[in-house]
Protein backbone atom coordinates (compact mmCIF):
# COMPACT_ATOMS: atom_id res chain seq x y z
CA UNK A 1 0.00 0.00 0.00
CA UNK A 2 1.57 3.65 -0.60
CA UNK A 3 2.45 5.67 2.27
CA UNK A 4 0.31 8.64 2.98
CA UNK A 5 1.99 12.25 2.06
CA UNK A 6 3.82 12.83 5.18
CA UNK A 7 4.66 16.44 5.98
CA UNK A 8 8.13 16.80 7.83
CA UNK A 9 10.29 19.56 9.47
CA UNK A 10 13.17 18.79 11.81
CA UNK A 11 14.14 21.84 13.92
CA UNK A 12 16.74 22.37 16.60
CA UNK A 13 17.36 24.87 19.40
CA UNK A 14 20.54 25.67 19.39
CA UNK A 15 22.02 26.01 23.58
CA UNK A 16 20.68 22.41 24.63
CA UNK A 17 21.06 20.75 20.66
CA UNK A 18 17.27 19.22 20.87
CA UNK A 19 15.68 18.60 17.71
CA UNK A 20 11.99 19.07 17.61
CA UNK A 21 10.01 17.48 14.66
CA UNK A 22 6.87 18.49 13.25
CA UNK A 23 5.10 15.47 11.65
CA UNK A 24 1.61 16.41 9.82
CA UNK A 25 -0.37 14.47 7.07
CA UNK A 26 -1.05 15.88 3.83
CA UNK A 27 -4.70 14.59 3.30
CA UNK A 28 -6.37 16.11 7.02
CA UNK A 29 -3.44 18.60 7.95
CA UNK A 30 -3.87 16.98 11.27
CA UNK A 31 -0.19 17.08 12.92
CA UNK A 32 2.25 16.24 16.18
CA UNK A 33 5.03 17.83 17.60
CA UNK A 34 7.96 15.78 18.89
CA UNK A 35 10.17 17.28 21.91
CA UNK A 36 9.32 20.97 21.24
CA UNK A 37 11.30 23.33 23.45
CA UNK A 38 10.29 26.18 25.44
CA UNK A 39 12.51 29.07 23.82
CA UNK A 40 11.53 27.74 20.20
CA UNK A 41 7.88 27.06 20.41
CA UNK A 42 7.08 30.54 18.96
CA UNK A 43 8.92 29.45 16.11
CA UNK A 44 7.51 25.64 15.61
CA UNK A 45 4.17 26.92 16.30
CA UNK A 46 4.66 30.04 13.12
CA UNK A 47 5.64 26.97 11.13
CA UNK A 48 2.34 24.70 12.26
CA UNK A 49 0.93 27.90 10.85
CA UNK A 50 2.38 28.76 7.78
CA UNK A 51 2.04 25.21 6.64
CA UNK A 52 -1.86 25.61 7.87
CA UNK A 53 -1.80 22.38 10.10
CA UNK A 54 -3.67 21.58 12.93
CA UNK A 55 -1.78 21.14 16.03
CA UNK A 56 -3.27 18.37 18.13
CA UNK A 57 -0.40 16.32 20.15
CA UNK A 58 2.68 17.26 21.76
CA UNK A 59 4.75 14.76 22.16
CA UNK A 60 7.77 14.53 24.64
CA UNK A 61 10.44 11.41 24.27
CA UNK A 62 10.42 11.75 28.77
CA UNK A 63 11.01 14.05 31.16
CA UNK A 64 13.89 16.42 30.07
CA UNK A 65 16.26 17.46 32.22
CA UNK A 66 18.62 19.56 29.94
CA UNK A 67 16.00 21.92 28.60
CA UNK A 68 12.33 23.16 29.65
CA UNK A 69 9.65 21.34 27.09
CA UNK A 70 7.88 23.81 24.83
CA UNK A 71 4.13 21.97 25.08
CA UNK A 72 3.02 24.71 27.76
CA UNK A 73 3.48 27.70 25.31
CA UNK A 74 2.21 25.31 22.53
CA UNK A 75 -1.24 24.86 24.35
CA UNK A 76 -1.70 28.65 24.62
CA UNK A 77 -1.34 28.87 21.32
CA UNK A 78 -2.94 25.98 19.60
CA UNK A 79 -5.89 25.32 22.63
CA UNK A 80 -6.94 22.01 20.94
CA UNK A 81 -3.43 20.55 21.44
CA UNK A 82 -3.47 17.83 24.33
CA UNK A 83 0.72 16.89 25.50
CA UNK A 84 1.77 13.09 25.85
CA UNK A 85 4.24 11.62 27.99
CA UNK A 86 4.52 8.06 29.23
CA UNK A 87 2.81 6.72 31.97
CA UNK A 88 5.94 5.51 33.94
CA UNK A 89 7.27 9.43 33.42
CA UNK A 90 5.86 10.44 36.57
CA UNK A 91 5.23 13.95 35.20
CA UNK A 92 1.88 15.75 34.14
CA UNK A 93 0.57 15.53 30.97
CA UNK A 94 -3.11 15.48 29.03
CA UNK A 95 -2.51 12.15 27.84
CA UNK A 96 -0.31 9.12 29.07
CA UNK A 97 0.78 6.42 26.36
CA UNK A 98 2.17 2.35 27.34
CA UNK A 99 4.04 0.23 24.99
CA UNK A 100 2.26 -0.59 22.02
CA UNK A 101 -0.31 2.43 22.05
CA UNK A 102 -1.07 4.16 19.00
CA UNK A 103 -0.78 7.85 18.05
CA UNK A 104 -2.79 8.97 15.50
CA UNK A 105 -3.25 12.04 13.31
CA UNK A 106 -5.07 11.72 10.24
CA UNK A 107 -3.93 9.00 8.08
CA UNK A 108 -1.08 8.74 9.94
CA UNK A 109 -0.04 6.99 13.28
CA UNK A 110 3.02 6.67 15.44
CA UNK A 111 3.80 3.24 17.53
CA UNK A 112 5.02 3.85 20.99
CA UNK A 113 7.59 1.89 22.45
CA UNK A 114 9.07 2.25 25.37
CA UNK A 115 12.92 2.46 25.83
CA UNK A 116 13.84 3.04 29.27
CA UNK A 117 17.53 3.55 30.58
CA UNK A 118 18.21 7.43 30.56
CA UNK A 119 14.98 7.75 32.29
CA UNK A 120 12.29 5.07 33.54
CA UNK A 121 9.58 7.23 31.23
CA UNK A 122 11.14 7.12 27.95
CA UNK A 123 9.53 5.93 24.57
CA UNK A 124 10.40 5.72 21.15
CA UNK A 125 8.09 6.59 18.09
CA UNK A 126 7.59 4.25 15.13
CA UNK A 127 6.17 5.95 11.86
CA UNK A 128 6.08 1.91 9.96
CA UNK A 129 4.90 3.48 7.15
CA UNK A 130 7.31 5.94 6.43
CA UNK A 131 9.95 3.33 7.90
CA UNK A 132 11.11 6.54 10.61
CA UNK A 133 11.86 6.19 14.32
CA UNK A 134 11.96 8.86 16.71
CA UNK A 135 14.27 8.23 19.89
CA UNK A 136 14.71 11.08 21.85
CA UNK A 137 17.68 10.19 24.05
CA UNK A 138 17.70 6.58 24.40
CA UNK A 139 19.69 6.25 20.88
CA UNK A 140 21.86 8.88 19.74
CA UNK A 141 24.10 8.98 17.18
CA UNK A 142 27.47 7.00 17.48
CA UNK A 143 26.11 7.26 21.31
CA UNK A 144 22.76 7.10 23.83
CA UNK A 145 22.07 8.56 26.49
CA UNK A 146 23.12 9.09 29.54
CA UNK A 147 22.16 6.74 32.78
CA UNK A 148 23.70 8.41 35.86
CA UNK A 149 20.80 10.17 36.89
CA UNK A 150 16.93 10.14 36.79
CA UNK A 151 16.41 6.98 37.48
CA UNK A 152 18.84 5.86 34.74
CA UNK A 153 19.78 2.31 34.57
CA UNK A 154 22.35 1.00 32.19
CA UNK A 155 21.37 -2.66 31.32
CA UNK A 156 17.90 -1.57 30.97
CA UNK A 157 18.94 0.74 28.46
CA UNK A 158 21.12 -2.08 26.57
CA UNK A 159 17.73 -4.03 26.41
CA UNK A 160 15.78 -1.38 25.75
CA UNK A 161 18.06 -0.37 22.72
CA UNK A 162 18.84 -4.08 21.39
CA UNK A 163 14.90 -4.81 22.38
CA UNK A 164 12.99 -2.00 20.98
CA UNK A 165 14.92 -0.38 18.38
CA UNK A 166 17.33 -2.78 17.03
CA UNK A 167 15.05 -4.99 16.27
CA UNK A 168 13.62 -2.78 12.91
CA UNK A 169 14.42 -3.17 9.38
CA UNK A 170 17.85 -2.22 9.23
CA UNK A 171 17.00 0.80 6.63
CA UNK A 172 14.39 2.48 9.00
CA UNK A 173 15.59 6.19 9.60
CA UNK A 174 16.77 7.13 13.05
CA UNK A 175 15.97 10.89 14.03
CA UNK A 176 17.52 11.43 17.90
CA UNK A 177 16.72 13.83 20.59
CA UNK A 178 19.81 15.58 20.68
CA UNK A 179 23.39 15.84 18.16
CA UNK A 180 26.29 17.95 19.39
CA UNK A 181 28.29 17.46 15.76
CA UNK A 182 25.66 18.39 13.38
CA UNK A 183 24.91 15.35 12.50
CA UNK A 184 20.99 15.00 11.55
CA UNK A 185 20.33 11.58 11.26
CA UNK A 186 21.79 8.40 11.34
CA UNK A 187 19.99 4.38 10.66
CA UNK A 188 19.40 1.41 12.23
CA UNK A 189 22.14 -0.14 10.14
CA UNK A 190 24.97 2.32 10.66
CA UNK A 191 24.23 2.23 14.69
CA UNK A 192 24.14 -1.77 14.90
CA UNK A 193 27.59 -1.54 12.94
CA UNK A 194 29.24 1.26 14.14
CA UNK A 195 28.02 2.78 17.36
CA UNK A 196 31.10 2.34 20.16
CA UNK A 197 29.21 1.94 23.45
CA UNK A 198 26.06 -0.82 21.72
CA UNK A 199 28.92 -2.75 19.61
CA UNK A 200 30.04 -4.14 23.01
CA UNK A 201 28.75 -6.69 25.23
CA UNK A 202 25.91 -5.85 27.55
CA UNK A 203 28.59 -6.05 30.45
CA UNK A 204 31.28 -3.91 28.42
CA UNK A 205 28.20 -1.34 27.86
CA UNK A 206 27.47 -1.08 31.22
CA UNK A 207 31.22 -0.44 32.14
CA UNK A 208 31.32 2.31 29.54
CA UNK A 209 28.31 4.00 30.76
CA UNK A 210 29.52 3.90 34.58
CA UNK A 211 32.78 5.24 33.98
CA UNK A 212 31.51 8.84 31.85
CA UNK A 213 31.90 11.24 34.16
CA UNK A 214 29.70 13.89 33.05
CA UNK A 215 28.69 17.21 34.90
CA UNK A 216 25.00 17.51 35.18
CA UNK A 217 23.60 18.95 32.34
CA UNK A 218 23.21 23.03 32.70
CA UNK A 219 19.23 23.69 33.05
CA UNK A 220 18.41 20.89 35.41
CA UNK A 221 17.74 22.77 38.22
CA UNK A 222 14.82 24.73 36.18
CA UNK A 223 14.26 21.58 33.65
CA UNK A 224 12.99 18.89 35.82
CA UNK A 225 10.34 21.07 38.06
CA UNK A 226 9.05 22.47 35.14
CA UNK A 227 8.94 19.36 32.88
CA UNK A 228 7.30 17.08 35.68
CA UNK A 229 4.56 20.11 35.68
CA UNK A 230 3.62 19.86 31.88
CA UNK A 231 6.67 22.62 30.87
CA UNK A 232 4.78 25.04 33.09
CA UNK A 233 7.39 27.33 35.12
């Protein structure tokens, strides 16, 4: 069967290096919003306009700690829009989503699957038929994220990784939360071969991840209160 027109915009605020994505089909106009951030959500939502969609899910990958999520300002400007987080997040949101739920806007759907490891909340989003999956920080590229905090746990990311997203077709397209390099995208295929840390055993994994050393990231102090309350400060 032929995939539905798909609109698509990846977008990226610059200070924390999230990428928000703007997913929207062409038949209805109905559209999501994946991990929109607070200081660029006047910008996502003029694009939602100018491409004359209509707004109604934000979606965030977990509970960020590095930046404050943009669906609070999104819901004052697009009222219809209800936010989604998972249901093991522990934060607030308008709609809570388990393994295996569905997303839907217009002719087009998202599968959720959940990828804990950087957080116990995090979930994945699988577009099948536009063979797409959305990570947030669980897989990065060359990398993953990190487990030293927020209830991160490194062997349940190696599952959740090898589990959950390495088992798609090999040519699916990977778009992650966050690149520090530029880089925009990577596969399923390229990270299987090539990614350091998931090339290893689980054991070797977990060494690599417990041995970082990382300073906390910048905004957590203001991030986490304000995520946990819907991105509402």
């Amino acid at each position: 069967m032929r995939a539905h027109s798909l609109i698509f915009r990846q977008m990226i605020e610059y200070a924390s290096s999230t990428y928000t994505y703007i997913l929207g089909c062409g038949a209805t106009r109905k559209a999501v919003i994946i991990d929109p951030v607070m200081e660029t959500a006047h910008r996502d939502a003029q694009i939602i306009r100018d491409l004359h969609l209509d707004l109604i899910y934000g979606l965030n990958t977990h509970v960020h700690a590095d930046h404050i999520t943009g669906t609070g300002v999104l819901k004052s400007a697009f009222p219809g829009m209800k936010s989604v987080l998972s249901v093991h997040s522990g934060g607030k949101a308008d709609h809570f989503v388990k393994d295996g739920d569905k997303i839907k806007f217009g002719h087009e759907s998202l599968e959720v699957r959940t990828t804990p490891g950087h957080t116990d909340g995090c979930v994945s989003y699988v577009s099948h038929a536009h063979r797409m999956v959305f990570t947030g920080d669980a897989l990065l590229i060359r990398a993953c994220g990190r487990t030293d905090f927020q209830q991160g746990n490194p062997r349940t990311l190696y599952h959740s990784i090898w589990e959950k997203i390495f088992t798609l077709p090999d040519d699916f397209v990977v778009y992650v939360g966050h690149n520090y390099n530029g880089l925009l995208q990577t596969s399923i295929d390229e990270e299987k071969r090539l990614n350091p840390r998931l090339t290893k055993s689980e054991d070797e994994f977990v060494h690599i991840m417990e041995n970082l050393h990382l300073e906390p990231p910048k905004q957590i102090e203001q991030a986490l209160p304000a995520n946990l309350k819907d991105g509402v400060i």
